[in-house]
Amino acid sequence: MASEIITADLVALDAHFSDSVDSVITELATLVHSTGRATEVDGLAQSAIERESKGRTDVAGQVAIPHCRSAAVTEPTLAFARLADGVDFSGPDGDANLVFLIAAPEGGGKAHLKILSKLARALVRPDFLEVLRTAQRPEEVVEAVLGVVNAEKRPKKQAAETAGSAGAQAGATAVTSAAAANVTNTTGARESASGAAVTRIVAVTACPTGIAHTYMAADALTQNADTRSDIELNVETQGSANQEPLPSSVIETADAVIFATDVGVRDRERFAGKPVIESGVKRAINEPGTMLDEAVAAAQKPNARKVSGTAAAQSSDAEEGAKLGWGKRIQQAIMTGVSYMVPFVAAGGLLLALGFLFGGADVANGWQAITTNYSPTNLPGNAVEVDGAMMEFQRSGMMLYLGAVLFATGQAAMSFIVAALSGYIAFALAGRPGIAPGFAGGAIAVLLGAGFIGGLVTGLIAGLVAMWIGSWKVPRWLGSLMPVVIIPLFATLVVGVLMYMLLGAPLAGIMEGLQNWLRSMTGSSAVLLGLILGLMMCFDLGGPVNKAAYLFATAGLSTGDQASMEIMAAVMAAGMVPPIALSLATFIRKNLFTPAEQENGKSAWLLGLSFVSEGAIPFAAADPFRVIPAMMAGGAVTGAISMGMGVTSRAPHGGIFVPFAISPVGSYFLAIIAGVVVSAICVLALKQFWPNKAVREAAAKDAAAQAEPAAA
């Protein structure tokens, strides 16, 4: 006869464990091992810690439920600790002080998920939480928990009727990242602990920079799925960190797919034929539950929109429903181009800055001659022959030579900016066949002086033409030549003819006019431009308006002129303001923010210093009418001061961690500090005189709690 899943020996009340997540899990694993339900502590603890690293297991109410399947476990077991001091499981309500460890044998199927589902449902009941918090003896906890996990399953019909509402509140799922997707899923009929059918969903998240939104969206979907018993979710993050694609076996068994992206999905054809829900990445952050509901519904509809079979076949009538509107597709294509262009700008800009740092300000006047005519064994002096004339340089020897090498390497990287922008715009529209014509078009745009505007146009033309040619119905023998010969050849030909014979000169004129306008901006006009850019950067914190300002700045760096570098500095400085200001505000007046906002404030400052504006999103999402206007005010001040003082940046990213790419760095910091102070004052004033409902309710509870002892 199987023993009960939890006994008094598996309960620790008011325990003084260490203050780290790993230590708490290890202590609970020790409890399991001490009862003979695990063969070793380390193996069980490591399995639970690895699962925790792939997706936090916190839930509302200062509760955490780490769980795992492990070869060290001999039978399904539940251990519980009520902590004397809370531990940071990154929960929405602060440090967790109630922690369950669910340990299941490696071959135990979904035993731990069924326990997790029942526990999660019970944890939304105040009476159950009250028992856990006030129990004087371990036996009281055991009785309450067994009453939950041993409860009879409801009739299947009733479970099906209430699965949606119950799943929205609590439950559980096998939520795994791509790294954990090799866990074997059961086949055949799939049922959750509630008896409802389980829908397997795969998701892809991606944003233009691949730094913040990508991972925030993945976390939001994962955390929401963790509260449901009707879903199994696997997420692939196509971010700037090393990408781990979903295994093909996981994709094949998926019932539906979610694309939460602001750029094109890499290798989209892997998901061909799957019902699809598509949106921008911010919707997954703000409405993860709604997107999961839509994916479940799509999986059950025979006529649901589906992912097209190949990138070249996206225009067929049968797959028309899988496409976004043309406006959205073009926007995503441009953002894809920007996301691939940014590394060229970053590498090139920083190398140019290092070249100036080592070789002096005048290294730009002779880097070609120095790198061509000298070597580490034949170093240049102060005087170097440049274009037939002797030129004096501030530095000499290895410093001048190394500076010239760095500058030359940076110039080489910068020369690919427009081609990369154009090539990957075309790639986002037409897949791999669009890359060659896109790159060729970008190179032609540079040759004709059309700059990044020409790159935008050639990328769109190349992608659309390649997509159109790819839709042709051709004989089978010719099909294999289409993506590698026919499409690149004819698309490149069309782009070249159009640029040289029709579009090149007008686009070059537009680019020259834009550059002249930027160069002419001095005094009040430059300040006004900085103010506008600052407002845009803080308006939606990583949304379309923010990205439009960022695109304007990064694309302009390809020209290498003073005005473009001033715009880049203003944009980066303004984008740093919101997270830093909100972090400062939560430090100054904690009582004006919810506990979750106070926790977010502890790390937001570092995101701000790194130029990750998305660090302010949790604050803006919870209280937009107070936070966003305050952030826009500070961003406008920073942008205006930066432009007014002529601050320049050769780097498109990095925040305060690229000081050698910014000049003058003192004025840059001054602009940021001014904006942070303005935003912090504004948000504190708005919250003080117009507090939001959540803060008022928290204050009322605190006042009531303080009044009770006095009344007694």
Coordinates of N, CA and C in Angstrom, one line a residue, residues 84-236:
A84 N 10.8 31.2 8.8 CA 10.8 32.3 9.7 C 11.1 33.6 9.0
D85 N 12.0 33.5 8.0 CA 12.4 34.7 7.2 C 12.2 34.3 5.7
G86 N 11.4 35.2 5.0 CA 11.1 34.9 3.6 C 12.3 34.9 2.8
V87 N 12.2 34.2 1.6 CA 13.3 34.0 0.7 C 12.8 34.5 -0.7
D88 N 13.6 35.2 -1.4 CA 13.2 35.8 -2.7 C 13.1 34.7 -3.8
F89 N 11.9 34.3 -4.1 CA 11.6 33.4 -5.2 C 11.1 34.3 -6.4
S90 N 11.3 35.6 -6.4 CA 10.9 36.5 -7.4 C 9.4 36.5 -7.6
G91 N 8.7 36.3 -6.5 CA 7.2 36.3 -6.5 C 6.6 37.6 -6.6
P92 N 5.3 37.7 -7.1 CA 4.6 39.0 -7.3 C 4.3 39.7 -6.0
D93 N 4.3 39.0 -4.9 CA 4.0 39.7 -3.6 C 5.2 39.7 -2.6
G94 N 6.4 39.6 -3.2 CA 7.5 39.7 -2.3 C 8.1 38.3 -1.9
D95 N 8.9 38.3 -0.9 CA 9.6 37.1 -0.5 C 8.6 36.0 -0.1
A96 N 8.9 34.8 -0.5 CA 8.0 33.6 -0.1 C 8.4 33.1 1.3
N97 N 7.3 32.9 2.1 CA 7.5 32.3 3.4 C 6.8 30.9 3.5
L98 N 6.1 30.5 2.5 CA 5.5 29.2 2.4 C 6.0 28.5 1.2
V99 N 6.8 27.4 1.4 CA 7.4 26.7 0.3 C 7.1 25.2 0.3
F100 N 6.6 24.8 -0.8 CA 6.3 23.3 -1.0 C 7.4 22.8 -2.0
L101 N 7.9 21.6 -1.8 CA 8.7 20.9 -2.8 C 8.0 19.7 -3.2
I102 N 7.6 19.6 -4.5 CA 7.0 18.4 -5.1 C 8.0 17.6 -5.8
A103 N 8.3 16.4 -5.3 CA 9.3 15.5 -5.9 C 8.6 14.2 -6.4
A104 N 8.8 14.0 -7.7 CA 8.2 12.8 -8.4 C 9.3 11.9 -9.0
P105 N 9.1 10.6 -9.0 CA 10.1 9.8 -9.7 C 10.2 10.1 -11.2
E106 N 11.4 9.8 -11.7 CA 11.6 10.2 -13.1 C 10.6 9.6 -14.1
G107 N 10.2 8.4 -13.8 CA 9.2 7.8 -14.7 C 7.8 7.9 -14.2
G108 N 7.6 8.9 -13.4 CA 6.3 9.1 -12.7 C 5.2 9.8 -13.5
G109 N 5.5 10.0 -14.8 CA 4.5 10.7 -15.7 C 4.1 12.1 -15.1
K110 N 2.9 12.3 -15.0 CA 2.4 13.7 -14.5 C 2.0 13.7 -13.1
A111 N 2.5 12.8 -12.3 CA 2.1 12.7 -10.9 C 2.3 14.0 -10.2
H112 N 3.5 14.6 -10.4 CA 3.8 15.9 -9.7 C 3.0 17.0 -10.3
L113 N 2.6 16.9 -11.5 CA 1.7 18.0 -12.1 C 0.3 18.0 -11.5
K114 N -0.2 16.8 -11.3 CA -1.5 16.7 -10.7 C -1.5 17.2 -9.2
I115 N -0.4 16.9 -8.5 CA -0.3 17.5 -7.2 C -0.2 19.0 -7.3
L116 N 0.6 19.5 -8.2 CA 0.8 20.9 -8.4 C -0.5 21.6 -8.7
S117 N -1.3 21.0 -9.6 CA -2.6 21.6 -10.0 C -3.5 21.7 -8.8
K118 N -3.6 20.7 -8.0 CA -4.5 20.8 -6.8 C -4.0 21.7 -5.8
L119 N -2.7 21.7 -5.6 CA -2.1 22.7 -4.6 C -2.4 24.1 -5.0
A120 N -2.1 24.4 -6.3 CA -2.3 25.8 -6.8 C -3.7 26.3 -6.7
R121 N -4.7 25.4 -6.9 CA -6.1 25.8 -6.7 C -6.4 26.1 -5.3
A122 N -5.8 25.3 -4.4 CA -6.1 25.5 -3.0 C -5.4 26.7 -2.4
L123 N -4.3 27.1 -3.1 CA -3.6 28.3 -2.6 C -4.2 29.6 -2.9
V124 N -5.3 29.6 -3.6 CA -6.1 30.8 -3.8 C -7.2 30.9 -2.8
R125 N -7.3 29.9 -1.9 CA -8.3 29.9 -0.9 C -7.8 30.5 0.4
P126 N -8.3 31.6 0.9 CA -7.8 32.2 2.1 C -7.8 31.2 3.3
D127 N -8.8 30.4 3.4 CA -8.9 29.5 4.5 C -7.7 28.5 4.5
F128 N -7.3 28.0 3.3 CA -6.2 27.0 3.3 C -4.9 27.7 3.6
L129 N -4.7 28.9 3.1 CA -3.5 29.7 3.4 C -3.4 30.0 4.9
E130 N -4.5 30.3 5.5 CA -4.6 30.6 6.9 C -4.1 29.4 7.8
V131 N -4.6 28.2 7.4 CA -4.1 27.0 8.1 C -2.6 26.8 8.0
L132 N -2.1 27.0 6.8 CA -0.6 26.9 6.7 C 0.1 27.9 7.5
R133 N -0.4 29.1 7.6 CA 0.3 30.2 8.3 C 0.2 30.1 9.9
T134 N -0.9 29.5 10.3 CA -1.2 29.5 11.8 C -1.0 28.1 12.4
A135 N -0.7 27.1 11.7 CA -0.6 25.7 12.2 C 0.4 25.7 13.3
Q136 N 0.1 25.0 14.4 CA 1.0 24.9 15.5 C 1.8 23.6 15.5
R137 N 1.2 22.6 14.8 CA 1.8 21.3 14.7 C 1.9 20.8 13.3
P138 N 2.9 20.1 12.9 CA 3.0 19.5 11.5 C 1.8 18.7 11.1
E139 N 1.2 18.0 12.1 CA 0.0 17.2 11.7 C -1.1 18.1 11.2
E140 N -1.2 19.3 11.6 CA -2.3 20.2 11.1 C -2.1 20.5 9.6
V141 N -0.8 20.7 9.3 CA -0.5 21.0 7.9 C -0.8 19.7 7.0
V142 N -0.3 18.6 7.5 CA -0.6 17.3 6.8 C -2.0 17.1 6.6
E143 N -2.9 17.3 7.6 CA -4.3 17.1 7.4 C -4.9 18.0 6.3
A144 N -4.5 19.3 6.4 CA -5.0 20.3 5.4 C -4.5 19.9 4.0
V145 N -3.3 19.6 3.8 CA -2.7 19.3 2.5 C -3.3 18.0 1.9
L146 N -3.4 17.0 2.7 CA -4.0 15.7 2.3 C -5.5 15.9 1.9
G147 N -6.2 16.8 2.6 CA -7.6 17.1 2.2 C -7.7 17.7 0.9
V148 N -6.6 18.4 0.4 CA -6.6 19.0 -0.9 C -6.2 18.0 -2.0
V149 N -5.0 17.4 -1.8 CA -4.4 16.5 -2.8 C -5.2 15.2 -3.0
N150 N -5.9 14.7 -1.9 CA -6.6 13.5 -2.0 C -8.1 13.7 -2.3
A151 N -8.4 14.9 -2.6 CA -9.8 15.2 -2.9 C -10.3 14.5 -4.2
E152 N -11.5 14.0 -4.2 CA -12.0 13.2 -5.3 C -12.1 14.1 -6.6
K153 N -11.7 13.6 -7.7 CA -11.8 14.3 -8.9 C -13.3 14.6 -9.3
R154 N -13.5 15.8 -9.8 CA -14.9 16.1 -10.2 C -15.3 15.3 -11.4
P155 N -16.6 15.1 -11.7 CA -17.0 14.5 -12.9 C -16.4 15.2 -14.1
K156 N -16.1 14.4 -15.1 CA -15.4 15.0 -16.3 C -16.2 16.1 -16.9
K157 N -17.5 16.0 -17.0 CA -18.3 17.1 -17.6 C -18.2 18.4 -16.8
Q158 N -18.2 18.3 -15.5 CA -18.1 19.5 -14.7 C -16.7 20.1 -14.9
A159 N -15.7 19.2 -14.9 CA -14.4 19.7 -15.1 C -14.2 20.4 -16.4
A160 N -14.8 19.9 -17.4 CA -14.7 20.6 -18.7 C -15.3 21.9 -18.7
E161 N -16.5 22.0 -18.0 CA -17.2 23.3 -18.0 C -16.5 24.4 -17.3
T162 N -15.7 24.0 -16.2 CA -15.1 25.0 -15.4 C -13.6 25.1 -15.6
A163 N -13.0 24.3 -16.6 CA -11.6 24.4 -16.8 C -11.1 25.7 -17.1
G164 N -11.8 26.5 -17.9 CA -11.4 27.8 -18.4 C -11.3 28.7 -17.2
S165 N -12.3 28.8 -16.4 CA -12.3 29.8 -15.3 C -11.3 29.4 -14.2
A166 N -11.3 28.1 -13.9 CA -10.3 27.6 -12.9 C -8.9 27.8 -13.4
G167 N -8.7 27.5 -14.6 CA -7.3 27.7 -15.2 C -6.8 29.1 -15.1
A168 N -7.8 30.0 -15.2 CA -7.4 31.4 -15.2 C -6.9 31.8 -13.8
Q169 N -7.3 31.1 -12.8 CA -7.0 31.5 -11.4 C -5.8 30.7 -11.0
A170 N -5.8 29.4 -11.2 CA -4.8 28.5 -10.6 C -4.7 27.3 -11.4
G171 N -3.7 26.4 -11.0 CA -3.5 25.2 -11.7 C -2.1 25.0 -11.9
A172 N -1.7 24.2 -12.9 CA -0.3 24.0 -13.2 C -0.2 23.4 -14.6
T173 N 1.1 23.4 -15.1 CA 1.3 22.9 -16.4 C 2.8 22.5 -16.5
A174 N 3.1 21.6 -17.4 CA 4.5 21.3 -17.6 C 5.1 22.4 -18.5
V175 N 5.5 23.4 -17.9 CA 6.1 24.5 -18.7 C 7.6 24.3 -18.7
T176 N 8.1 24.2 -19.9 CA 9.5 24.0 -20.0 C 10.1 24.9 -21.0
S177 N 11.4 25.3 -20.8 CA 12.1 26.1 -21.8 C 12.6 25.2 -22.9
A178 N 13.2 25.8 -23.9 CA 13.8 24.9 -24.9 C 14.9 24.0 -24.4
A179 N 15.6 24.4 -23.4 CA 16.6 23.6 -22.8 C 16.1 22.4 -22.1
A180 N 14.8 22.4 -21.7 CA 14.2 21.3 -21.0 C 13.2 20.6 -21.8
A181 N 13.2 20.8 -23.1 CA 12.1 20.3 -23.9 C 12.3 18.8 -24.2
N182 N 13.4 18.2 -23.8 CA 13.7 16.8 -24.1 C 12.9 15.9 -23.1
V183 N 12.2 16.5 -22.2 CA 11.4 15.6 -21.3 C 10.3 14.9 -22.1
T184 N 10.2 13.6 -21.9 CA 9.2 12.9 -22.7 C 7.8 13.2 -22.3
N185 N 7.0 13.6 -23.3 CA 5.6 13.9 -23.1 C 4.7 12.6 -23.3
T186 N 3.7 12.5 -22.6 CA 2.8 11.3 -22.8 C 2.1 11.5 -24.1
T187 N 1.8 10.3 -24.7 CA 1.1 10.4 -26.0 C -0.3 9.9 -25.8
G188 N -1.0 10.0 -26.9 CA -2.4 9.6 -26.9 C -3.3 10.6 -26.2
A189 N -4.3 10.2 -25.4 CA -5.2 11.1 -24.8 C -4.4 11.9 -23.7
R190 N -4.6 13.2 -23.7 CA -3.9 14.0 -22.7 C -4.9 14.7 -21.9
E191 N -4.7 14.5 -20.6 CA -5.7 15.1 -19.6 C -4.9 15.8 -18.5
S192 N -5.4 16.9 -18.0 CA -4.9 17.6 -16.9 C -5.4 17.0 -15.6
A193 N -4.9 17.5 -14.5 CA -5.4 17.0 -13.2 C -6.8 17.2 -13.0
S194 N -7.4 18.2 -13.7 CA -8.8 18.5 -13.5 C -9.7 17.6 -14.4
G195 N -9.0 16.8 -15.3 CA -9.8 15.9 -16.2 C -10.0 16.6 -17.6
A196 N -9.6 17.9 -17.7 CA -9.8 18.6 -19.0 C -8.7 18.2 -19.9
A197 N -8.9 18.3 -21.2 CA -7.9 18.0 -22.2 C -6.8 19.0 -22.1
V198 N -5.5 18.5 -22.3 CA -4.4 19.3 -22.3 C -4.0 19.7 -23.7
T199 N -3.8 21.0 -23.9 CA -3.3 21.6 -25.2 C -1.9 21.9 -25.1
R200 N -1.1 21.3 -26.1 CA 0.3 21.6 -26.2 C 0.5 22.8 -27.0
I201 N 1.2 23.8 -26.5 CA 1.4 25.0 -27.2 C 2.9 25.3 -27.2
V202 N 3.4 25.7 -28.4 CA 4.8 26.2 -28.5 C 4.7 27.7 -28.8
A203 N 5.7 28.5 -28.3 CA 5.6 29.9 -28.5 C 7.0 30.4 -28.9
V204 N 7.1 31.5 -29.7 CA 8.3 32.2 -30.0 C 8.1 33.6 -29.6
T205 N 9.1 34.1 -28.9 CA 9.1 35.6 -28.5 C 10.4 36.2 -29.1
A206 N 10.2 37.4 -29.6 CA 11.4 38.2 -30.2 C 11.0 39.6 -30.3
C207 N 12.0 40.5 -30.0 CA 11.9 41.9 -30.2 C 13.1 42.4 -31.0
P208 N 13.1 43.6 -31.5 CA 14.1 44.1 -32.4 C 15.5 44.1 -31.8
T209 N 15.7 44.4 -30.5 CA 17.0 44.4 -29.9 C 17.3 43.1 -29.2
G210 N 16.3 42.3 -28.9 CA 16.5 41.0 -28.3 C 17.1 41.0 -26.9
I211 N 16.8 42.1 -26.2 CA 17.4 42.2 -24.9 C 16.4 42.1 -23.8
A212 N 15.3 42.8 -23.8 CA 14.4 42.7 -22.7 C 13.0 42.2 -23.0
H213 N 12.4 42.8 -24.0 CA 11.0 42.3 -24.3 C 10.9 40.9 -24.6
T214 N 11.9 40.4 -25.3 CA 11.9 38.9 -25.7 C 11.8 38.0 -24.5
Y215 N 12.5 38.3 -23.5 CA 12.5 37.4 -22.3 C 11.4 37.8 -21.3
M216 N 11.0 39.0 -21.3 CA 9.8 39.4 -20.5 C 8.5 38.7 -21.0
A217 N 8.4 38.7 -22.3 CA 7.2 38.0 -22.9 C 7.2 36.5 -22.6
A218 N 8.4 35.9 -22.8 CA 8.5 34.5 -22.5 C 8.2 34.2 -21.0
D219 N 8.7 35.0 -20.1 CA 8.4 34.8 -18.7 C 6.9 35.0 -18.4
A220 N 6.3 36.0 -19.0 CA 4.8 36.3 -18.8 C 4.0 35.1 -19.2
L221 N 4.3 34.5 -20.4 CA 3.6 33.4 -20.9 C 3.8 32.2 -20.0
T222 N 5.0 32.0 -19.6 CA 5.4 30.8 -18.8 C 4.7 30.9 -17.4
Q223 N 4.8 32.1 -16.8 CA 4.2 32.2 -15.5 C 2.7 32.1 -15.5
N224 N 2.0 32.6 -16.6 CA 0.6 32.4 -16.7 C 0.2 30.9 -16.9
A225 N 1.0 30.3 -17.8 CA 0.7 28.9 -18.1 C 0.9 28.0 -16.8
D226 N 1.8 28.5 -15.9 CA 2.1 27.8 -14.7 C 0.8 27.7 -13.8
T227 N -0.1 28.6 -14.0 CA -1.3 28.6 -13.2 C -2.5 27.9 -13.8
R228 N -2.2 27.1 -14.9 CA -3.3 26.4 -15.6 C -2.9 24.9 -15.7
S229 N -4.0 24.1 -15.7 CA -3.8 22.7 -15.8 C -4.2 22.2 -17.2
D230 N -4.6 23.1 -18.1 CA -5.1 22.6 -19.5 C -4.0 22.9 -20.5
I231 N -2.8 23.3 -20.2 CA -1.8 23.7 -21.2 C -0.5 23.1 -20.8
E232 N 0.3 22.7 -21.8 CA 1.7 22.5 -21.8 C 2.4 23.4 -22.7
L233 N 3.3 24.2 -22.2 CA 3.9 25.3 -23.0 C 5.4 25.1 -23.1
N234 N 5.9 25.3 -24.3 CA 7.4 25.4 -24.5 C 7.6 26.7 -25.2
V235 N 8.6 27.5 -24.8 CA 8.9 28.8 -25.3 C 10.3 28.8 -25.9
E236 N 10.4 29.4 -27.1 CA 11.7 29.6 -27.7 C 11.9 31.1 -27.8

